[in-house]
Structure formats: C-alpha cells, structure tokens
Amino acid sequence: MGKDTSFVCKRHYMILKLMYTASGSGKEVLCGDEDRMLTLNDILEARDRISPYIERTPLKESHTLSNRLGAKVYLKLEMFQTTGAFKIRGAFNKMLSLSPEEKNRGVVAVSGGNHAQAVAYAASKLGIKATVFMARSTPENYIEATEHYGAQVVLTSDIAEAFKLAAERQAYGEVMIHPYADKQVMAGQGTIGLEILEDLPQVTDVIISIGGGGLISGVATAIKSQKPNVRIWGVETAGADSMSQALKAGHPIELPAITSIAKTLGAPSVSEDTLAITRKLVESVTVVSDKEAFQALEFLLERAKVLTEPAASCTLAAAERLRSAFTPQSTLVLLLCGGNVSLADLCHYRQMFSVEDKKHRPQLEHHEISL
C-alpha cells in the first residue's frame, strides 16, 4: 500500500496524481488539487494560529504497556484537551481562518459527538453563531455538552441526513466546518504530530484511529514530512470501517449504517483526500471488534489510570494485533484521541460484553481486516 500513488475519484472517476517528497521544506503535495493540498507549512501555521486556544497535551510513557507489548510505549493524552478530545484543534484553525464576513454568516457542522462539542466551544469563544446537526442515536452526554457550549443542536434520523441538511444550510450562506474533509481542519489536527516529534524525537511508530481520516491525514503529514521513516498505523472498529472499505474498493464508499459502539468514528464515508493520504503514508489499517476496543478501554482505565472512549482505546487493541511489528528498540505512540464516554455507556458496554462472553465462552474471537 505504501507505494500506491493513485485512487479513483468518486464523483468524476479520474485518476489523480499524488506527489510526496520528504524534504522538510513544507512544499509536500499530498493530495489532488493544488488548492486542497496539505503541507507541513499549513500545519506549522495552524499551530501558531490555535496555540492561544488549546492545550498542549501530555505524552506519557507507560511501563505497563511497554512490558505488555515488548516496545517503549507512550500515550498521547488528547482526552485532556478542552472538550475532552482532539477536535478543537481543527475547529479553531478553520474558524480562525474565516473572513469577518464569513464569521458573521455563522457556521454549521455535522458530528457524532466530539466535533460537535469542538465547533460549539470554538464558536462560543470566537463569538460566532453555530448550528450542529447530530443523529438521534448520538449519546446524550454529547448532545448536552454541545448545547452547553452554546450551539443550536438539530437532531436527525441518521448521520447521512445530517450531512444533507447541513449542506442545505451551507447553500444559504453558513460556513460548513467539516469534521475531516477540509484542509484547515486536517492542518489543525496535524499539530498533534508536531508535538509528538518535539516531545519524542526518537519515535518509530504511531497508531491512530480513523473516522473520516482527518486526524490520521494531518498527523501523518506532520510527522512523515520531517521523519519519513516513522511508521503510521491506522485502526478502525468493525461497523465504522469506512477507510478500510474505501481502500478495498479503490474509492470512497458510503457505509449503509454505523453499527459500532465507537460512535465518534462513525463517518459515513472518508473523503477523496483523506483516502489518498492514507494510501500514501499509512502502513496498514487494522479493523478491531467493539469487544476488543472495550477490553482495551478497561485495561487503560485499570492499569494506566486514564479513561478513554472506544474510538481511542481501539489503538491499544490494534497494537495487540500488530505486536509482531515491534521490537524492544521500537518507540510506539498510541494517540488516545478522546475520553468522552458516559458512565451509563460504560455500564452498558460492560453488561453487553459480559453477556456475550457467557454465550460464547468456548470460542476465541479473532476477527481482523488488515490492508
């Protein structure tokens, strides 16, 4: 996959030529059209722009996980970011890039939770009116937090309808803050990669979860533009595996439904650009089960003393699958992208998987789709 440099465009079925040079100059072309290409300079500018508004999150070594995985393991703790997830980086960068006239028109967003809170919080800090469309299946804690930050929340039947209604609002002049298919959003998320390299220059591997692909695209660009030998690994959960499905098909496809408990990975499809960057810069994408993600969540809570959501704990589940790829000389970072999970959901997941264990106790689960 690392040598593949083309993909099929969903709308026009055209082959786009991808260019990537690890010169460290900020001139790297990583996706199709020139006005959409993401560069290291975009990410450096994003850091300067958003630094007054975000937290520089800790990067902590875990001796427990190092012993377990046979490598030096560090945790990038983005759940300590304001709003409890990495998303405010991209939201602030996009909104701070808007013109005064665009800010006056207001912004609109679609989200399964974390992006909603990020847009609501950033908009409130910048004095911008925000409307967020969310599926009715979104956990109540996400909806309440988004409303608390000051956004108007509109609930829809599913995430696909949310995107449709948001596009209608966009047509009337409001500015879409897309959760991943936007260069400024990807650049904001990429600032995490800058922090990882500055705090841990000896890093050899980073595991990142994938929803629509904006996070992994930004972080991979930031890191591999400066250190091309660092390996970036992606992970999704079964039932929210739009990137893996797109990689198989050769172009973005729309999932018929999101069935994973990792609701914040629930993008109905990836974008053409995030697919292109993933194909170019990511070693592989592993799909883990919800049960594996929850078991990893429990382990992180009990042993590392951090509470993550399934969309973040799945990075540890992937590391377990990828263990043979690491050596004692490896320096591995698990990017724990968020921790917005309610106590009610935790209890529900625990009960759900306990019942499953009783029903299937003789069987050993080992489901994987890895590209």
mmCIF file of C-alpha atoms in Angstrom:
data_model
loop_
_atom_site.group_PDB
_atom_site.id
_atom_site.type_symbol
_atom_site.label_atom_id
_atom_site.label_comp_id
_atom_site.label_asym_id
_atom_site.label_seq_id
_atom_site.Cartn_x
_atom_site.Cartn_y
_atom_site.Cartn_z
ATOM 1 C CA MET A 1 0.000 0.000 0.000
ATOM 2 C CA GLY A 2 2.817 2.415 0.727
ATOM 3 C CA LYS A 3 3.835 2.537 -2.964
ATOM 4 C CA ASP A 4 0.345 3.081 -4.406
ATOM 5 C CA THR A 5 0.032 6.630 -5.698
ATOM 6 C CA SER A 6 -3.429 6.801 -7.260
ATOM 7 C CA PHE A 7 -7.067 6.390 -6.374
ATOM 8 C CA VAL A 8 -10.408 6.577 -8.157
ATOM 9 C CA CYS A 9 -12.311 9.812 -7.623
ATOM 10 C CA LYS A 10 -15.872 9.041 -6.516
ATOM 11 C CA ARG A 11 -17.567 11.803 -8.454
ATOM 12 C CA HIS A 12 -15.541 12.013 -11.651
ATOM 13 C CA TYR A 13 -13.760 8.639 -11.697
ATOM 14 C CA MET A 14 -10.494 10.354 -12.583
ATOM 15 C CA ILE A 15 -7.043 9.231 -11.545
ATOM 16 C CA LEU A 16 -5.290 11.926 -9.530
ATOM 17 C CA LYS A 17 -1.523 12.007 -9.454
ATOM 18 C CA LEU A 18 -0.107 12.151 -5.949
ATOM 19 C CA MET A 19 3.214 13.692 -5.165
ATOM 20 C CA TYR A 20 5.142 13.375 -1.951
ATOM 21 C CA THR A 21 8.665 14.474 -1.130
ATOM 22 C CA ALA A 22 10.110 14.334 2.380
ATOM 23 C CA SER A 23 12.243 17.410 2.006
ATOM 24 C CA GLY A 24 11.106 19.028 5.233
ATOM 25 C CA SER A 25 10.581 22.259 3.294
ATOM 26 C CA GLY A 26 6.812 22.423 3.696
ATOM 27 C CA LYS A 27 6.332 22.020 -0.074
ATOM 28 C CA GLU A 28 4.987 18.470 0.017
ATOM 29 C CA VAL A 29 1.983 17.821 -2.208
ATOM 30 C CA LEU A 30 -0.151 15.173 -0.553
ATOM 31 C CA CYS A 31 -3.496 15.328 -2.291
ATOM 32 C CA GLY A 32 -5.068 16.140 -5.646
ATOM 33 C CA ASP A 33 -5.895 19.747 -6.437
ATOM 34 C CA GLU A 34 -3.394 22.440 -5.556
ATOM 35 C CA ASP A 35 -5.907 24.415 -3.509
ATOM 36 C CA ARG A 36 -6.627 21.327 -1.392
ATOM 37 C CA MET A 37 -3.107 20.003 -0.878
ATOM 38 C CA LEU A 38 -1.943 19.714 2.720
ATOM 39 C CA THR A 39 1.619 20.757 3.532
ATOM 40 C CA LEU A 40 3.858 20.927 6.547
ATOM 41 C CA ASN A 41 3.686 24.722 6.312
ATOM 42 C CA ASP A 42 -0.115 24.544 6.672
ATOM 43 C CA ILE A 43 0.333 22.631 9.922
ATOM 44 C CA LEU A 44 3.035 24.953 11.248
ATOM 45 C CA GLU A 45 0.790 27.949 10.527
ATOM 46 C CA ALA A 46 -2.089 26.174 12.238
ATOM 47 C CA ARG A 47 -0.016 25.717 15.379
ATOM 48 C CA ASP A 48 0.745 29.440 15.548
ATOM 49 C CA ARG A 49 -2.903 30.268 14.929
ATOM 50 C CA ILE A 50 -4.513 27.966 17.504
ATOM 51 C CA SER A 51 -1.922 27.876 20.286
ATOM 52 C CA PRO A 52 -3.662 30.539 22.434
ATOM 53 C CA TYR A 53 -6.848 28.447 22.433
ATOM 54 C CA ILE A 54 -5.769 24.843 23.004
ATOM 55 C CA GLU A 55 -3.849 22.722 25.473
ATOM 56 C CA ARG A 56 -0.517 21.122 24.643
ATOM 57 C CA THR A 57 -1.453 17.656 25.849
ATOM 58 C CA PRO A 58 0.916 15.329 27.738
ATOM 59 C CA LEU A 59 2.889 12.487 26.177
ATOM 60 C CA LYS A 60 3.485 9.931 28.921
ATOM 61 C CA GLU A 61 5.476 6.706 28.950
ATOM 62 C CA SER A 62 3.599 3.608 30.110
ATOM 63 C CA HIS A 63 5.843 0.979 31.682
ATOM 64 C CA THR A 64 2.894 -1.409 31.935
ATOM 65 C CA LEU A 65 2.159 -1.232 28.220
ATOM 66 C CA SER A 66 5.854 -1.294 27.361
ATOM 67 C CA ASN A 67 6.204 -4.613 29.174
ATOM 68 C CA ARG A 68 2.992 -5.914 27.626
ATOM 69 C CA LEU A 69 3.851 -5.014 24.010
ATOM 70 C CA GLY A 70 7.615 -5.505 24.087
ATOM 71 C CA ALA A 71 8.395 -1.940 22.990
ATOM 72 C CA LYS A 72 8.732 1.504 24.556
ATOM 73 C CA VAL A 73 5.137 2.702 24.651
ATOM 74 C CA TYR A 74 3.943 6.285 25.118
ATOM 75 C CA LEU A 75 0.404 7.634 25.384
ATOM 76 C CA LYS A 76 -0.568 10.936 23.749
ATOM 77 C CA LEU A 77 -3.372 12.066 26.052
ATOM 78 C CA GLU A 78 -5.721 14.129 23.909
ATOM 79 C CA MET A 79 -8.616 13.386 26.269
ATOM 80 C CA PHE A 80 -7.098 16.144 28.442
ATOM 81 C CA GLN A 81 -7.788 18.656 25.671
ATOM 82 C CA THR A 82 -10.585 21.160 26.286
ATOM 83 C CA THR A 83 -13.905 19.449 25.364
ATOM 84 C CA GLY A 84 -12.230 16.092 26.020
ATOM 85 C CA ALA A 85 -10.926 15.347 22.518
ATOM 86 C CA PHE A 86 -8.534 16.478 19.792
ATOM 87 C CA LYS A 87 -11.251 18.026 17.614
ATOM 88 C CA ILE A 88 -10.926 21.603 18.849
ATOM 89 C CA ARG A 89 -7.577 21.874 17.064
ATOM 90 C CA GLY A 90 -9.179 21.612 13.644
ATOM 91 C CA ALA A 91 -12.299 23.547 14.581
ATOM 92 C CA PHE A 92 -10.320 26.529 15.869
ATOM 93 C CA ASN A 93 -7.968 26.513 12.891
ATOM 94 C CA LYS A 94 -10.850 26.550 10.420
ATOM 95 C CA MET A 95 -12.821 29.274 12.203
ATOM 96 C CA LEU A 96 -9.791 31.461 12.814
ATOM 97 C CA SER A 97 -9.119 31.276 9.057
ATOM 98 C CA LEU A 98 -12.550 32.680 8.150
ATOM 99 C CA SER A 99 -13.048 36.231 6.953
ATOM 100 C CA PRO A 100 -15.085 38.645 9.119
ATOM 101 C CA GLU A 101 -17.947 38.369 6.634
ATOM 102 C CA GLU A 102 -17.908 34.569 6.832
ATOM 103 C CA LYS A 103 -17.883 34.673 10.625
ATOM 104 C CA ASN A 104 -20.923 36.952 10.587
ATOM 105 C CA ARG A 105 -22.871 34.402 8.498
ATOM 106 C CA GLY A 106 -22.341 31.719 11.130
ATOM 107 C CA VAL A 107 -21.105 28.155 10.907
ATOM 108 C CA VAL A 108 -22.752 24.766 10.551
ATOM 109 C CA ALA A 109 -21.392 21.313 11.387
ATOM 110 C CA VAL A 110 -22.239 17.609 11.409
ATOM 111 C CA SER A 111 -20.957 15.336 14.139
ATOM 112 C CA GLY A 112 -21.351 12.159 16.126
ATOM 113 C CA GLY A 113 -20.145 13.974 19.224
ATOM 114 C CA ASN A 114 -16.605 15.273 19.578
ATOM 115 C CA HIS A 115 -16.588 17.549 16.527
ATOM 116 C CA ALA A 116 -19.926 18.966 17.662
ATOM 117 C CA GLN A 117 -18.502 19.990 21.018
ATOM 118 C CA ALA A 118 -15.383 21.379 19.377
ATOM 119 C CA VAL A 119 -17.335 23.554 16.942
ATOM 120 C CA ALA A 120 -19.687 24.729 19.674
ATOM 121 C CA TYR A 121 -16.828 25.615 22.024
ATOM 122 C CA ALA A 122 -14.672 27.340 19.392
ATOM 123 C CA ALA A 123 -17.635 29.282 18.051
ATOM 124 C CA SER A 124 -18.556 30.495 21.528
ATOM 125 C CA LYS A 125 -15.006 31.656 22.183
ATOM 126 C CA LEU A 126 -14.850 33.491 18.846
ATOM 127 C CA GLY A 127 -18.347 34.978 19.004
ATOM 128 C CA ILE A 128 -19.703 33.006 16.047
ATOM 129 C CA LYS A 129 -23.219 31.545 15.778
ATOM 130 C CA ALA A 130 -23.078 27.738 15.374
ATOM 131 C CA THR A 131 -25.644 25.129 14.338
ATOM 132 C CA VAL A 132 -24.778 21.445 14.714
ATOM 133 C CA PHE A 133 -26.654 18.540 13.139
ATOM 134 C CA MET A 134 -26.434 15.281 15.095
ATOM 135 C CA ALA A 135 -28.032 11.858 14.648
ATOM 136 C CA ARG A 136 -30.634 10.917 17.243
ATOM 137 C CA SER A 137 -28.504 7.894 18.130
ATOM 138 C CA THR A 138 -25.771 10.198 19.439
ATOM 139 C CA PRO A 139 -25.118 9.570 23.154
ATOM 140 C CA GLU A 140 -26.968 12.042 25.341
ATOM 141 C CA ASN A 141 -23.786 13.297 27.009
ATOM 142 C CA TYR A 142 -22.506 14.577 23.641
ATOM 143 C CA ILE A 143 -25.758 16.359 22.859
ATOM 144 C CA GLU A 144 -25.947 18.005 26.268
ATOM 145 C CA ALA A 145 -22.321 19.148 26.151
ATOM 146 C CA THR A 146 -22.761 20.643 22.675
ATOM 147 C CA GLU A 147 -25.805 22.609 23.805
ATOM 148 C CA HIS A 148 -23.956 23.661 26.956
ATOM 149 C CA TYR A 149 -21.197 25.214 24.824
ATOM 150 C CA GLY A 150 -23.829 27.365 23.113
ATOM 151 C CA ALA A 151 -24.570 25.741 19.761
ATOM 152 C CA GLN A 152 -28.040 25.111 18.386
ATOM 153 C CA VAL A 153 -28.421 21.323 18.065
ATOM 154 C CA VAL A 154 -30.681 19.796 15.395
ATOM 155 C CA LEU A 155 -31.275 16.031 15.679
ATOM 156 C CA THR A 156 -31.690 13.902 12.533
ATOM 157 C CA SER A 157 -32.598 10.308 11.739
ATOM 158 C CA ASP A 158 -29.009 9.398 10.878
ATOM 159 C CA ILE A 159 -25.640 10.945 10.038
ATOM 160 C CA ALA A 160 -26.319 10.873 6.294
ATOM 161 C CA GLU A 161 -29.414 13.044 6.764
ATOM 162 C CA ALA A 162 -27.376 15.348 8.988
ATOM 163 C CA PHE A 163 -24.882 15.960 6.171
ATOM 164 C CA LYS A 164 -27.731 16.594 3.715
ATOM 165 C CA LEU A 165 -29.413 19.182 5.939
ATOM 166 C CA ALA A 166 -26.117 20.865 6.744
ATOM 167 C CA ALA A 167 -25.402 21.184 3.020
ATOM 168 C CA GLU A 168 -28.727 22.968 2.598
ATOM 169 C CA ARG A 169 -27.773 25.461 5.303
ATOM 170 C CA GLN A 170 -24.411 25.909 3.628
ATOM 171 C CA ALA A 171 -26.193 26.767 0.381
ATOM 172 C CA TYR A 172 -27.881 29.640 2.221
ATOM 173 C CA GLY A 173 -24.533 31.106 3.254
ATOM 174 C CA GLU A 174 -23.493 29.459 6.510
ATOM 175 C CA VAL A 175 -19.941 28.129 6.524
ATOM 176 C CA MET A 176 -19.530 24.365 6.836
ATOM 177 C CA ILE A 177 -16.970 23.240 9.398
ATOM 178 C CA HIS A 178 -16.479 19.755 8.018
ATOM 179 C CA PRO A 179 -15.258 17.178 10.552
ATOM 180 C CA TYR A 180 -12.485 15.887 8.272
ATOM 181 C CA ALA A 181 -12.793 16.807 4.558
ATOM 182 C CA ASP A 182 -11.164 20.227 4.920
ATOM 183 C CA LYS A 183 -7.527 21.257 4.623
ATOM 184 C CA GLN A 184 -7.669 23.699 7.544
ATOM 185 C CA VAL A 185 -9.300 21.098 9.784
ATOM 186 C CA MET A 186 -6.679 18.490 8.843
ATOM 187 C CA ALA A 187 -3.900 21.024 9.446
ATOM 188 C CA GLY A 188 -5.238 21.743 12.924
ATOM 189 C CA GLN A 189 -5.328 18.045 13.787
ATOM 190 C CA GLY A 190 -1.802 17.720 12.387
ATOM 191 C CA THR A 191 -0.433 19.903 15.181
ATOM 192 C CA ILE A 192 -0.575 16.773 17.351
ATOM 193 C CA GLY A 193 2.134 15.315 15.120
ATOM 194 C CA LEU A 194 4.345 18.352 15.696
ATOM 195 C CA GLU A 195 4.022 17.890 19.459
ATOM 196 C CA ILE A 196 4.837 14.185 19.255
ATOM 197 C CA LEU A 197 8.038 14.832 17.294
ATOM 198 C CA GLU A 198 9.120 17.646 19.600
ATOM 199 C CA ASP A 199 8.475 15.656 22.774
ATOM 200 C CA LEU A 200 9.682 12.289 21.477
ATOM 201 C CA PRO A 201 12.089 12.716 18.531
ATOM 202 C CA GLN A 202 13.051 9.024 18.701
ATOM 203 C CA VAL A 203 9.502 7.868 17.878
ATOM 204 C CA THR A 204 9.387 4.985 15.391
ATOM 205 C CA ASP A 205 5.664 4.133 15.266
ATOM 206 C CA VAL A 206 2.332 5.890 15.849
ATOM 207 C CA ILE A 207 -1.095 4.228 15.963
ATOM 208 C CA ILE A 208 -4.056 6.486 15.163
ATOM 209 C CA SER A 209 -7.779 5.774 14.972
ATOM 210 C CA ILE A 210 -9.703 6.663 11.825
ATOM 211 C CA GLY A 211 -13.194 8.073 11.436
ATOM 212 C CA GLY A 212 -13.259 10.180 8.280
ATOM 213 C CA GLY A 213 -9.477 10.289 8.159
ATOM 214 C CA GLY A 214 -8.748 13.923 9.020
ATOM 215 C CA LEU A 215 -6.766 13.108 12.162
ATOM 216 C CA ILE A 216 -4.521 10.467 10.628
ATOM 217 C CA SER A 217 -4.031 12.595 7.498
ATOM 218 C CA GLY A 218 -2.886 15.626 9.464
ATOM 219 C CA VAL A 219 -0.674 13.747 11.910
ATOM 220 C CA ALA A 220 0.879 11.559 9.203
ATOM 221 C CA THR A 221 1.677 14.624 7.103
ATOM 222 C CA ALA A 222 3.246 16.462 10.047
ATOM 223 C CA ILE A 223 5.410 13.512 11.053
ATOM 224 C CA LYS A 224 6.414 11.973 7.738
ATOM 225 C CA SER A 225 7.217 15.361 6.176
ATOM 226 C CA GLN A 226 10.015 15.610 8.740
ATOM 227 C CA LYS A 227 10.800 11.960 9.537
ATOM 228 C CA PRO A 228 9.681 9.744 6.648
ATOM 229 C CA ASN A 229 10.882 6.542 8.327
ATOM 230 C CA VAL A 230 8.348 6.808 11.150
ATOM 231 C CA ARG A 231 5.582 4.253 10.571
ATOM 232 C CA ILE A 232 1.962 5.392 10.876
ATOM 233 C CA TRP A 233 -0.644 2.699 11.563
ATOM 234 C CA GLY A 234 -4.409 3.171 11.308
ATOM 235 C CA VAL A 235 -7.222 1.446 13.204
ATOM 236 C CA GLU A 236 -10.992 1.316 12.865
ATOM 237 C CA THR A 237 -13.723 -0.649 14.613
ATOM 238 C CA ALA A 238 -15.951 -3.096 12.749
ATOM 239 C CA GLY A 239 -19.152 -1.294 11.862
ATOM 240 C CA ALA A 240 -17.338 2.042 11.476
ATOM 241 C CA ASP A 241 -14.725 0.946 8.943
ATOM 242 C CA SER A 242 -15.229 3.400 6.083
ATOM 243 C CA MET A 243 -11.479 3.745 5.393
ATOM 244 C CA SER A 244 -10.874 0.009 5.127
ATOM 245 C CA GLN A 245 -13.876 -0.348 2.844
ATOM 246 C CA ALA A 246 -12.623 2.531 0.686
ATOM 247 C CA LEU A 247 -9.138 1.054 0.464
ATOM 248 C CA LYS A 248 -10.619 -2.229 -0.749
ATOM 249 C CA ALA A 249 -12.880 -0.541 -3.282
ATOM 250 C CA GLY A 250 -10.245 1.911 -4.506
ATOM 251 C CA HIS A 251 -12.500 4.927 -3.877
ATOM 252 C CA PRO A 252 -14.641 6.383 -1.072
ATOM 253 C CA ILE A 253 -17.851 4.461 -0.453
ATOM 254 C CA GLU A 254 -20.752 5.197 1.875
ATOM 255 C CA LEU A 255 -21.450 2.761 4.676
ATOM 256 C CA PRO A 256 -25.133 1.756 4.856
ATOM 257 C CA ALA A 257 -25.116 2.204 8.641
ATOM 258 C CA ILE A 258 -22.776 2.787 11.572
ATOM 259 C CA THR A 259 -23.121 -0.144 13.960
ATOM 260 C CA SER A 260 -20.012 0.204 16.144
ATOM 261 C CA ILE A 261 -20.097 1.443 19.722
ATOM 262 C CA ALA A 262 -17.284 3.803 18.690
ATOM 263 C CA LYS A 263 -19.798 6.435 17.616
ATOM 264 C CA THR A 264 -17.161 9.128 17.166
ATOM 265 C CA LEU A 265 -15.575 7.024 14.400
ATOM 266 C CA GLY A 266 -18.921 6.984 12.618
ATOM 267 C CA ALA A 267 -18.156 8.851 9.400
ATOM 268 C CA PRO A 268 -20.423 7.501 6.634
ATOM 269 C CA SER A 269 -17.511 7.739 4.206
ATOM 270 C CA VAL A 270 -13.981 9.057 4.006
ATOM 271 C CA SER A 271 -13.037 11.869 1.638
ATOM 272 C CA GLU A 272 -11.039 11.587 -1.546
ATOM 273 C CA ASP A 273 -8.166 13.467 0.063
ATOM 274 C CA THR A 274 -8.038 11.524 3.329
ATOM 275 C CA LEU A 275 -8.139 8.280 1.341
ATOM 276 C CA ALA A 276 -5.261 9.464 -0.842
ATOM 277 C CA ILE A 277 -3.120 10.487 2.107
ATOM 278 C CA THR A 278 -3.848 7.247 3.947
ATOM 279 C CA ARG A 279 -2.886 5.159 0.913
ATOM 280 C CA LYS A 280 0.350 7.109 0.574
ATOM 281 C CA LEU A 281 1.507 7.494 4.169
ATOM 282 C CA VAL A 282 -0.105 4.784 6.319
ATOM 283 C CA GLU A 283 1.385 1.299 6.707
ATOM 284 C CA SER A 284 -1.936 -0.513 7.143
ATOM 285 C CA VAL A 285 -5.406 -0.130 8.616
ATOM 286 C CA THR A 286 -6.491 -2.778 11.128
ATOM 287 C CA VAL A 287 -10.150 -3.323 11.972
ATOM 288 C CA VAL A 288 -10.806 -4.487 15.531
ATOM 289 C CA SER A 289 -14.067 -5.584 17.116
ATOM 290 C CA ASP A 290 -16.057 -3.488 19.566
ATOM 291 C CA LYS A 291 -15.270 -6.085 22.190
ATOM 292 C CA GLU A 292 -11.531 -5.671 21.674
ATOM 293 C CA ALA A 293 -11.887 -1.882 21.875
ATOM 294 C CA PHE A 294 -13.811 -2.149 25.138
ATOM 295 C CA GLN A 295 -11.358 -4.625 26.640
ATOM 296 C CA ALA A 296 -8.571 -2.168 25.791
ATOM 297 C CA LEU A 297 -10.620 0.648 27.371
ATOM 298 C CA GLU A 298 -10.905 -1.351 30.596
ATOM 299 C CA PHE A 299 -7.198 -2.127 30.594
ATOM 300 C CA LEU A 300 -6.240 1.527 30.101
ATOM 301 C CA LEU A 301 -8.576 2.566 32.897
ATOM 302 C CA GLU A 302 -7.411 -0.079 35.347
ATOM 303 C CA ARG A 303 -3.684 -0.036 34.591
ATOM 304 C CA ALA A 304 -2.841 3.323 33.002
ATOM 305 C CA LYS A 305 -5.486 5.203 35.036
ATOM 306 C CA VAL A 306 -6.901 7.072 32.036
ATOM 307 C CA LEU A 307 -10.491 6.921 30.812
ATOM 308 C CA THR A 308 -10.777 6.790 27.044
ATOM 309 C CA GLU A 309 -13.675 6.312 24.677
ATOM 310 C CA PRO A 310 -13.755 3.246 22.372
ATOM 311 C CA ALA A 311 -12.613 5.410 19.449
ATOM 312 C CA ALA A 312 -9.362 5.960 21.340
ATOM 313 C CA SER A 313 -8.861 2.667 23.159
ATOM 314 C CA CYS A 314 -9.011 0.832 19.831
ATOM 315 C CA THR A 315 -5.410 1.996 19.268
ATOM 316 C CA LEU A 316 -4.323 -0.348 22.049
ATOM 317 C CA ALA A 317 -6.422 -3.147 20.539
ATOM 318 C CA ALA A 318 -4.609 -2.567 17.240
ATOM 319 C CA ALA A 319 -1.232 -2.564 18.988
ATOM 320 C CA GLU A 320 -2.057 -6.004 20.379
ATOM 321 C CA ARG A 321 -2.745 -7.221 16.831
ATOM 322 C CA LEU A 322 0.423 -5.571 15.491
ATOM 323 C CA ARG A 323 2.692 -6.733 18.301
ATOM 324 C CA SER A 324 4.945 -8.708 15.945
ATOM 325 C CA ALA A 325 5.784 -5.486 14.076
ATOM 326 C CA PHE A 326 7.506 -4.001 17.146
ATOM 327 C CA THR A 327 10.813 -4.782 18.843
ATOM 328 C CA PRO A 328 12.414 -3.684 22.123
ATOM 329 C CA GLN A 329 14.050 -0.915 20.085
ATOM 330 C CA SER A 330 10.683 0.414 18.869
ATOM 331 C CA THR A 331 9.249 3.605 20.350
ATOM 332 C CA LEU A 332 5.498 3.445 19.913
ATOM 333 C CA VAL A 333 2.927 6.193 20.489
ATOM 334 C CA LEU A 334 -0.747 5.387 20.979
ATOM 335 C CA LEU A 335 -2.743 8.502 20.133
ATOM 336 C CA LEU A 336 -5.641 8.481 22.608
ATOM 337 C CA CYS A 337 -7.851 10.917 20.754
ATOM 338 C CA GLY A 338 -10.644 11.419 23.301
ATOM 339 C CA GLY A 339 -12.326 10.419 26.534
ATOM 340 C CA ASN A 340 -15.938 11.456 26.112
ATOM 341 C CA VAL A 341 -17.786 8.382 27.301
ATOM 342 C CA SER A 342 -20.593 8.419 29.856
ATOM 343 C CA LEU A 343 -20.834 6.225 32.924
ATOM 344 C CA ALA A 344 -24.139 4.888 31.593
ATOM 345 C CA ASP A 345 -22.470 3.802 28.353
ATOM 346 C CA LEU A 346 -19.597 2.161 30.231
ATOM 347 C CA CYS A 347 -22.042 0.141 32.299
ATOM 348 C CA HIS A 348 -23.992 -0.806 29.185
ATOM 349 C CA TYR A 349 -20.864 -1.949 27.343
ATOM 350 C CA ARG A 350 -19.711 -3.962 30.334
ATOM 351 C CA GLN A 351 -23.045 -5.728 30.578
ATOM 352 C CA MET A 352 -23.257 -6.279 26.822
ATOM 353 C CA PHE A 353 -19.870 -7.943 26.534
ATOM 354 C CA SER A 354 -20.330 -9.913 29.756
ATOM 355 C CA VAL A 355 -23.491 -11.449 28.300
ATOM 356 C CA GLU A 356 -21.648 -12.141 25.053
ATOM 357 C CA ASP A 357 -18.866 -13.909 26.953
ATOM 358 C CA LYS A 358 -21.387 -16.192 28.665
ATOM 359 C CA LYS A 359 -22.995 -17.090 25.344
ATOM 360 C CA HIS A 360 -19.739 -17.748 23.502
ATOM 361 C CA ARG A 361 -17.343 -18.793 26.257
ATOM 362 C CA PRO A 362 -15.826 -21.764 24.328
ATOM 363 C CA GLN A 363 -14.958 -19.590 21.311
ATOM 364 C CA LEU A 364 -11.908 -17.372 20.913
ATOM 365 C CA GLU A 365 -12.667 -14.211 18.974
ATOM 366 C CA HIS A 366 -10.121 -13.196 16.335
ATOM 367 C CA HIS A 367 -11.748 -11.035 13.667
ATOM 368 C CA GLU A 368 -9.455 -8.829 11.607
ATOM 369 C CA ILE A 369 -9.449 -6.916 8.356
ATOM 370 C CA SER A 370 -5.984 -5.528 7.714
ATOM 371 C CA LEU A 371 -4.836 -3.924 4.491
#
